[in-house]
Coordinates of C-alpha atoms in Angstrom, one line a residue:
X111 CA 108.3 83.7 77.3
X112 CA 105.5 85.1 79.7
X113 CA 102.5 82.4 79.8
X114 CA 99.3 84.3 77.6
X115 CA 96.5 82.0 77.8
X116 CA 94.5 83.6 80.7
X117 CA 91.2 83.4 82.0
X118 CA 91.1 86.7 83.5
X119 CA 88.1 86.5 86.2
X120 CA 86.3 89.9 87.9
X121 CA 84.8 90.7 91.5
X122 CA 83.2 87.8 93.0
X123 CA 82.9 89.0 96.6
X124 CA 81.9 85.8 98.5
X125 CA 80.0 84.1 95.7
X126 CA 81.6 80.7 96.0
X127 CA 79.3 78.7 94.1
X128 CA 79.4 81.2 91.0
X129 CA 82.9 80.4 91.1
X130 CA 82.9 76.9 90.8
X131 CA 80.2 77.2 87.9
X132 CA 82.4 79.5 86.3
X133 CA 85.7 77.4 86.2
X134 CA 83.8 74.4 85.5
X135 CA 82.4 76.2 82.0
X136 CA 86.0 77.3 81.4
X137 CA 87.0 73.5 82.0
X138 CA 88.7 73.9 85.2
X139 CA 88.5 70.8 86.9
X140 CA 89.2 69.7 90.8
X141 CA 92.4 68.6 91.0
X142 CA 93.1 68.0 95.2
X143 CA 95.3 70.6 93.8
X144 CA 92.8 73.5 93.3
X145 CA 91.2 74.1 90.2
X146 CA 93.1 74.1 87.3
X147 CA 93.2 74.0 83.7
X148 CA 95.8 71.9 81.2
X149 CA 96.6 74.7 79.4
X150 CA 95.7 77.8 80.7
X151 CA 95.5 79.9 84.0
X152 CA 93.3 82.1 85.8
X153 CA 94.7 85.9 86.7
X154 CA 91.6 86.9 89.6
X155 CA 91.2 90.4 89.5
X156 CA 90.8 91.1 93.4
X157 CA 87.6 91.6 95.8
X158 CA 87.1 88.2 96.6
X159 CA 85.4 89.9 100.3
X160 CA 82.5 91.2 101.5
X161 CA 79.2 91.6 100.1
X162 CA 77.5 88.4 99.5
X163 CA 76.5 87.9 103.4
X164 CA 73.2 86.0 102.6
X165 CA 76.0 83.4 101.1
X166 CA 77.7 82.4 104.0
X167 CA 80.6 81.4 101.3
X168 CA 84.2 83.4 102.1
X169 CA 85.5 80.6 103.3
X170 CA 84.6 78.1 100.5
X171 CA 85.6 81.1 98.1
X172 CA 88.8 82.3 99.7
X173 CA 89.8 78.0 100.3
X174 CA 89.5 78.0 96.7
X175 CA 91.1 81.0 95.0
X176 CA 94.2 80.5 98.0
X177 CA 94.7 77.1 97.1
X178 CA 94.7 78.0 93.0
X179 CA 97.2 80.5 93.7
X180 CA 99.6 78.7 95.6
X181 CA 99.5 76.2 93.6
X182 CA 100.6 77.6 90.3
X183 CA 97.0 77.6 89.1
X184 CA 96.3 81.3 88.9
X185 CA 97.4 84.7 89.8
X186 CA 96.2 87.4 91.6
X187 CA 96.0 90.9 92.6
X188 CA 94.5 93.3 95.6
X189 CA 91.0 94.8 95.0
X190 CA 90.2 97.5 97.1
X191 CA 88.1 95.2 99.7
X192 CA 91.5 93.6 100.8
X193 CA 93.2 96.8 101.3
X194 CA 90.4 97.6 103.6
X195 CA 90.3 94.4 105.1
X196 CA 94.1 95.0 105.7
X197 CA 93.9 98.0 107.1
X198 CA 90.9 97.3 109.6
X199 CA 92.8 94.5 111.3
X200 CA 96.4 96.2 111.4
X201 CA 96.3 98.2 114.7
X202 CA 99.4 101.0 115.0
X203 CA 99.1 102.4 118.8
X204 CA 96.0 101.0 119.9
X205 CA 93.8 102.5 117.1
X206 CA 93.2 100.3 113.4
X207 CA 94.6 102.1 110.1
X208 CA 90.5 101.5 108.9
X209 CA 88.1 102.7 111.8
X210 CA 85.4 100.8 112.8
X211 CA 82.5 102.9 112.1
X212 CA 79.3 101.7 111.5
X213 CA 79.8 102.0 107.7
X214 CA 83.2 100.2 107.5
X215 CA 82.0 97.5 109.8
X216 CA 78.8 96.8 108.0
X217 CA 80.8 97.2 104.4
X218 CA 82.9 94.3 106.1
X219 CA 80.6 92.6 108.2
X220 CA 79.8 89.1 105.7
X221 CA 83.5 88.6 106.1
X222 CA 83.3 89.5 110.3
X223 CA 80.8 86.7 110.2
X224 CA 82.9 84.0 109.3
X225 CA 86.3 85.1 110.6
X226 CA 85.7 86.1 114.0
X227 CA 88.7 87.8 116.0
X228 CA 89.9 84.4 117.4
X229 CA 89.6 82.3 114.1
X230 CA 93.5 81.5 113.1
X231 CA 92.3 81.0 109.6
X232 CA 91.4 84.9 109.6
X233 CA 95.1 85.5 109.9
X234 CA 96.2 83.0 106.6
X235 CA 93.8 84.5 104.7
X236 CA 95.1 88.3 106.0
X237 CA 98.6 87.0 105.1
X238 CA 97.4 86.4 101.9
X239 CA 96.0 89.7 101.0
X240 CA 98.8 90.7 102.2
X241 CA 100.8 88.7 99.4
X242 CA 98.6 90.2 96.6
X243 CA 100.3 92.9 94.2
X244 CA 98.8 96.2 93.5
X245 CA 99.1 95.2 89.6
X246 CA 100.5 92.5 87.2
X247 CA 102.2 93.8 84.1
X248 CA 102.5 90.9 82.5
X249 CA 104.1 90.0 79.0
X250 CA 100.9 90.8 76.5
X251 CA 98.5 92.0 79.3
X252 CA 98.3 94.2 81.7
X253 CA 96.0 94.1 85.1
X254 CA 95.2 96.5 88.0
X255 CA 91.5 96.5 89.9
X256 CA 90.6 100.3 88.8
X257 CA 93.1 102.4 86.9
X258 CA 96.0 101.7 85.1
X259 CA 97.7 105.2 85.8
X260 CA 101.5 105.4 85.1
X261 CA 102.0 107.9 87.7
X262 CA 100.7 106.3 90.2
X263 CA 102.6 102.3 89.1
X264 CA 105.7 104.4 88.9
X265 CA 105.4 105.9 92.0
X266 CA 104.9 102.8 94.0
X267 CA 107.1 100.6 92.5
X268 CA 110.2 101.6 94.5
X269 CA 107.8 101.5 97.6
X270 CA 106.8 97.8 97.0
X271 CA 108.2 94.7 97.5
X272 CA 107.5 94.0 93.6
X273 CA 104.1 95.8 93.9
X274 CA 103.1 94.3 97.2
X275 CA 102.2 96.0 100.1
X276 CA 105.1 96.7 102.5
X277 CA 103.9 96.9 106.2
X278 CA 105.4 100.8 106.2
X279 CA 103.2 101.5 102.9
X280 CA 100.0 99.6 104.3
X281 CA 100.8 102.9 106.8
X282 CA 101.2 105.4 104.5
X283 CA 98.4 104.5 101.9
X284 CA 95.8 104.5 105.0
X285 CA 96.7 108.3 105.9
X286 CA 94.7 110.8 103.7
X287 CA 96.5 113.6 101.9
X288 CA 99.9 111.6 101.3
X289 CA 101.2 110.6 98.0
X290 CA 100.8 106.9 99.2
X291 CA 97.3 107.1 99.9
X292 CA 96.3 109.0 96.3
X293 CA 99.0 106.8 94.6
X294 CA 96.9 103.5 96.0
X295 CA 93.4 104.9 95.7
X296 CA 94.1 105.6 91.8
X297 CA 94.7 102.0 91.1
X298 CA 92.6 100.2 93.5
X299 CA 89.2 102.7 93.2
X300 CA 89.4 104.6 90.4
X301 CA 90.7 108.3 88.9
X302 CA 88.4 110.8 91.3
X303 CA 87.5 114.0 90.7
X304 CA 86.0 116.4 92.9
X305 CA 82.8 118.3 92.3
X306 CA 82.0 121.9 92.5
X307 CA 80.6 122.8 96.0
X308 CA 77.1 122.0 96.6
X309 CA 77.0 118.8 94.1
X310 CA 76.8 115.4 95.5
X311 CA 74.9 112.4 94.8
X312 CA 74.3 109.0 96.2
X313 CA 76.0 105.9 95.5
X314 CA 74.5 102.2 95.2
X315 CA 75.2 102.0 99.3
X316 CA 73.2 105.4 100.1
X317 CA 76.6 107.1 100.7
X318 CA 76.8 110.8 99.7
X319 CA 79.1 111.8 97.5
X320 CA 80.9 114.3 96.3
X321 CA 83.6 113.3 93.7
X322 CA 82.9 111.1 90.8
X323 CA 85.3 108.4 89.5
X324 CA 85.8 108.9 85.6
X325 CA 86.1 106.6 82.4
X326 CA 89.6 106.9 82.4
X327 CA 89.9 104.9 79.2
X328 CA 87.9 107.2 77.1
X329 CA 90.0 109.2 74.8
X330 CA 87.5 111.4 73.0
X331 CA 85.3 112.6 75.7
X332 CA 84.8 116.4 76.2
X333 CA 83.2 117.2 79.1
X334 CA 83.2 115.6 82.5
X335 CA 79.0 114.4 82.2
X336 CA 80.4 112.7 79.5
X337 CA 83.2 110.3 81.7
X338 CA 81.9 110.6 84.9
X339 CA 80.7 107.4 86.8
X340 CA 78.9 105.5 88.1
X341 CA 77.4 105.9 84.6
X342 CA 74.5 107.4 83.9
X343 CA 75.0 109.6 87.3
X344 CA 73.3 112.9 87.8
X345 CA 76.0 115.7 88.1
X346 CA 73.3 118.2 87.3
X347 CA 75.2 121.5 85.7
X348 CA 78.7 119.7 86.6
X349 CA 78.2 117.5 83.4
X350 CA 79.2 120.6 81.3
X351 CA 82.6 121.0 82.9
X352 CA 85.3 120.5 80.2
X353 CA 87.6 117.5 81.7
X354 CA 89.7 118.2 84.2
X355 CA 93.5 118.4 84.1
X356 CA 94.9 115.1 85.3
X357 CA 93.0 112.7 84.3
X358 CA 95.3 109.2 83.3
X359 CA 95.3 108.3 79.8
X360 CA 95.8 104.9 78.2
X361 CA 97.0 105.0 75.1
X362 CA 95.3 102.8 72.0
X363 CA 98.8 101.4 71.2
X364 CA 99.2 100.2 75.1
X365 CA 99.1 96.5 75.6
X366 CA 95.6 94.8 76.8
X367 CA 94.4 95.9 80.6
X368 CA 91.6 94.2 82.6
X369 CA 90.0 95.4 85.3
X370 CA 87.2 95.1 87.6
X371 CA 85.3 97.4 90.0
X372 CA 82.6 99.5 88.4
X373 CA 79.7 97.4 88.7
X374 CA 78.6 97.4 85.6
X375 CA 75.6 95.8 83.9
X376 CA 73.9 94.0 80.4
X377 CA 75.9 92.8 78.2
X378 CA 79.9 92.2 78.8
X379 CA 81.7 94.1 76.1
X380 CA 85.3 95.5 75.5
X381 CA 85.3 99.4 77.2
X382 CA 87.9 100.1 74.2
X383 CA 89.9 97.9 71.9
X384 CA 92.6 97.2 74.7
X385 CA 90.6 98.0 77.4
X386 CA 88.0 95.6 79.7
X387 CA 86.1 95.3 82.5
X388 CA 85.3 92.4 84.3
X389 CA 82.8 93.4 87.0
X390 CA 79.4 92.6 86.6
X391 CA 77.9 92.8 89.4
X392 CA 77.7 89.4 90.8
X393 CA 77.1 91.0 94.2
X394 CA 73.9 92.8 92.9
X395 CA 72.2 90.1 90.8
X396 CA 74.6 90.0 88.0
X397 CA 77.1 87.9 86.6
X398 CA 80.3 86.6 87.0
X399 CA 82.7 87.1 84.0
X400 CA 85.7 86.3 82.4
X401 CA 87.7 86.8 79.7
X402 CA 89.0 84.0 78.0
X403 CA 92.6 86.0 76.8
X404 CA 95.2 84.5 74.3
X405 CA 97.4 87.1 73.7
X406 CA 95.4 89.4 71.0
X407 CA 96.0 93.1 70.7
X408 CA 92.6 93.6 69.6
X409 CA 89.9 92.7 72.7
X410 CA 86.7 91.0 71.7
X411 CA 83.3 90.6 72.4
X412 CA 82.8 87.1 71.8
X413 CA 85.5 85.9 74.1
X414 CA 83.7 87.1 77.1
X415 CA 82.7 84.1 79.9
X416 CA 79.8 84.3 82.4
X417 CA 77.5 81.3 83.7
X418 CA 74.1 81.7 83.3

């Protein structure tokens, strides 16, 4: 029978030391091992990079999530920071799969500053992004970093090596327009959905936009104002577009799914009954949550984790 006591733990990008205060509330302890628990086990829900460079911490960070995952302590899956980091260091003919632009570079830059090109720890930690699944569909629980979209989870499970990145689908997911690419963008950033010509808006880098993401959990929304993220986003008369066709659905009867990403803020709550995020924004003065699972249909409030 699948293990179902889980501390299920959200982005942490580079904040080692929250970390540590984290597991040590959950009563993880050092164990030469890694941190680990006596009876339970962490699942970490991706983007553990980038961010965070006033930290100086990836190495700490990634020392200890590596070292909890290889030693039985925890699972873990891709966010879509190591995907990126992935596909900026995999060169095919002399060019990387992620260009180094000013944007990308800067996006990746607090991890640049403690992996330089000639560091051989850079290409463990690579290997081990490399080792991470797309998603975990586990026994009572379910985990991806974005989207659970069937579509997508069958599509690339015949193009996996049991939902890790081959190096031919690396490839194929970094080339825009292919199945592969919208396939790995659903689950690692989200459901998108363009907006009518002329509508944009900026996100929390100063990037313009001109697609939203969308609450793809909510099952009574009518309109796409009403789904559309980064929430409380000004879509001006786009808000009053019914939803569009294609949107995934999870179903209330579908097993619990976690997952991280959307930068979210106040209080940690379920999304739906079988539905949660983990992402508070550690990165932007926020916290660093968990959920402390046991194998309940039924998510709730009060089993939320986050040191103060």
């Amino acid at each position: 029978m699948e293990h179902s006591k889980y501390d299920i733990i959200g982005d942490i990008h580079g904040h080692a030391s929250a970390l540590i205060e984290l597991l040590e509330v959950l009563g993880y302890r050092d164990t030469g091992s890694g941190y680990a628990h006596p009876t339970r086990k962490v699942i970490f829900l991706g983007d553990f990079i980038d961010r965070g460079e006033h930290l100086v911490e990836h190495r700490k960070l990634l020392k200890i999530v590596m070292s909890m995952v290889e030693n039985g302590h925890a699972k873990a899956i891709m966010g879509n920071h190591e995907f990126n980091a992935l596909a900026y260091h995999t060169e095919v003919n002399g060019k990387p799969l992620r260009l180094h632009t000013d944007k990308n570079t800067k996006q990746h830059q607090a991890f640049l500053n403690e992996y330089p090109s000639s560091n051989p720890e850079k290409f463990q930690v690579l290997n081990f992004f490399r080792s991470l699944p797309l998603w975990l569909d586990l026994g009572p629980l379910r985990v991806v970093h974005a989207c659970w979209d069937k579509e997508s989870v069958n599509f690339l499970a015949s193009r996996t090596d049991r939902g890790k990145l081959t190096p031919e689908l690396l490839l194929e997911a970094s080339s825009p327009g292919s199945d592969a690419f919208k396939a790995v963008e659903t689950l690692l950033k989200g459901c998108e959905i363009e907006l009518p010509q002329g509508v944009s808006f900026l996100d929390k880098d100063g990037n313009c936009r001109s697609a939203v993401r969308v609450q793809w959990w909510s099952s009574c929304a009518k309109t796409l104002g009403e789904i559309a993220l980064p929430l409380g986003v000004d879509i001006g008369s786009a808000a009053r577009l019914p939803l569009p066709f294609g949107i995934p659905h999870y179903s209330k009867t579908n097993k619990p799914c976690f997952i991280g990403h959307y930068w979210l803020s106040g209080e940690p709550a379920p999304l739906t009954d079988n539905v949660a995020c983990l992402d508070y924004s550690v990165a932007g003065n926020g916290k660093l949550v968990a959920y402390r699972f046991d194998g309940e249909r039924v998510l709730q409030k009060d089993k939320f984790v986050f040191a103060e």
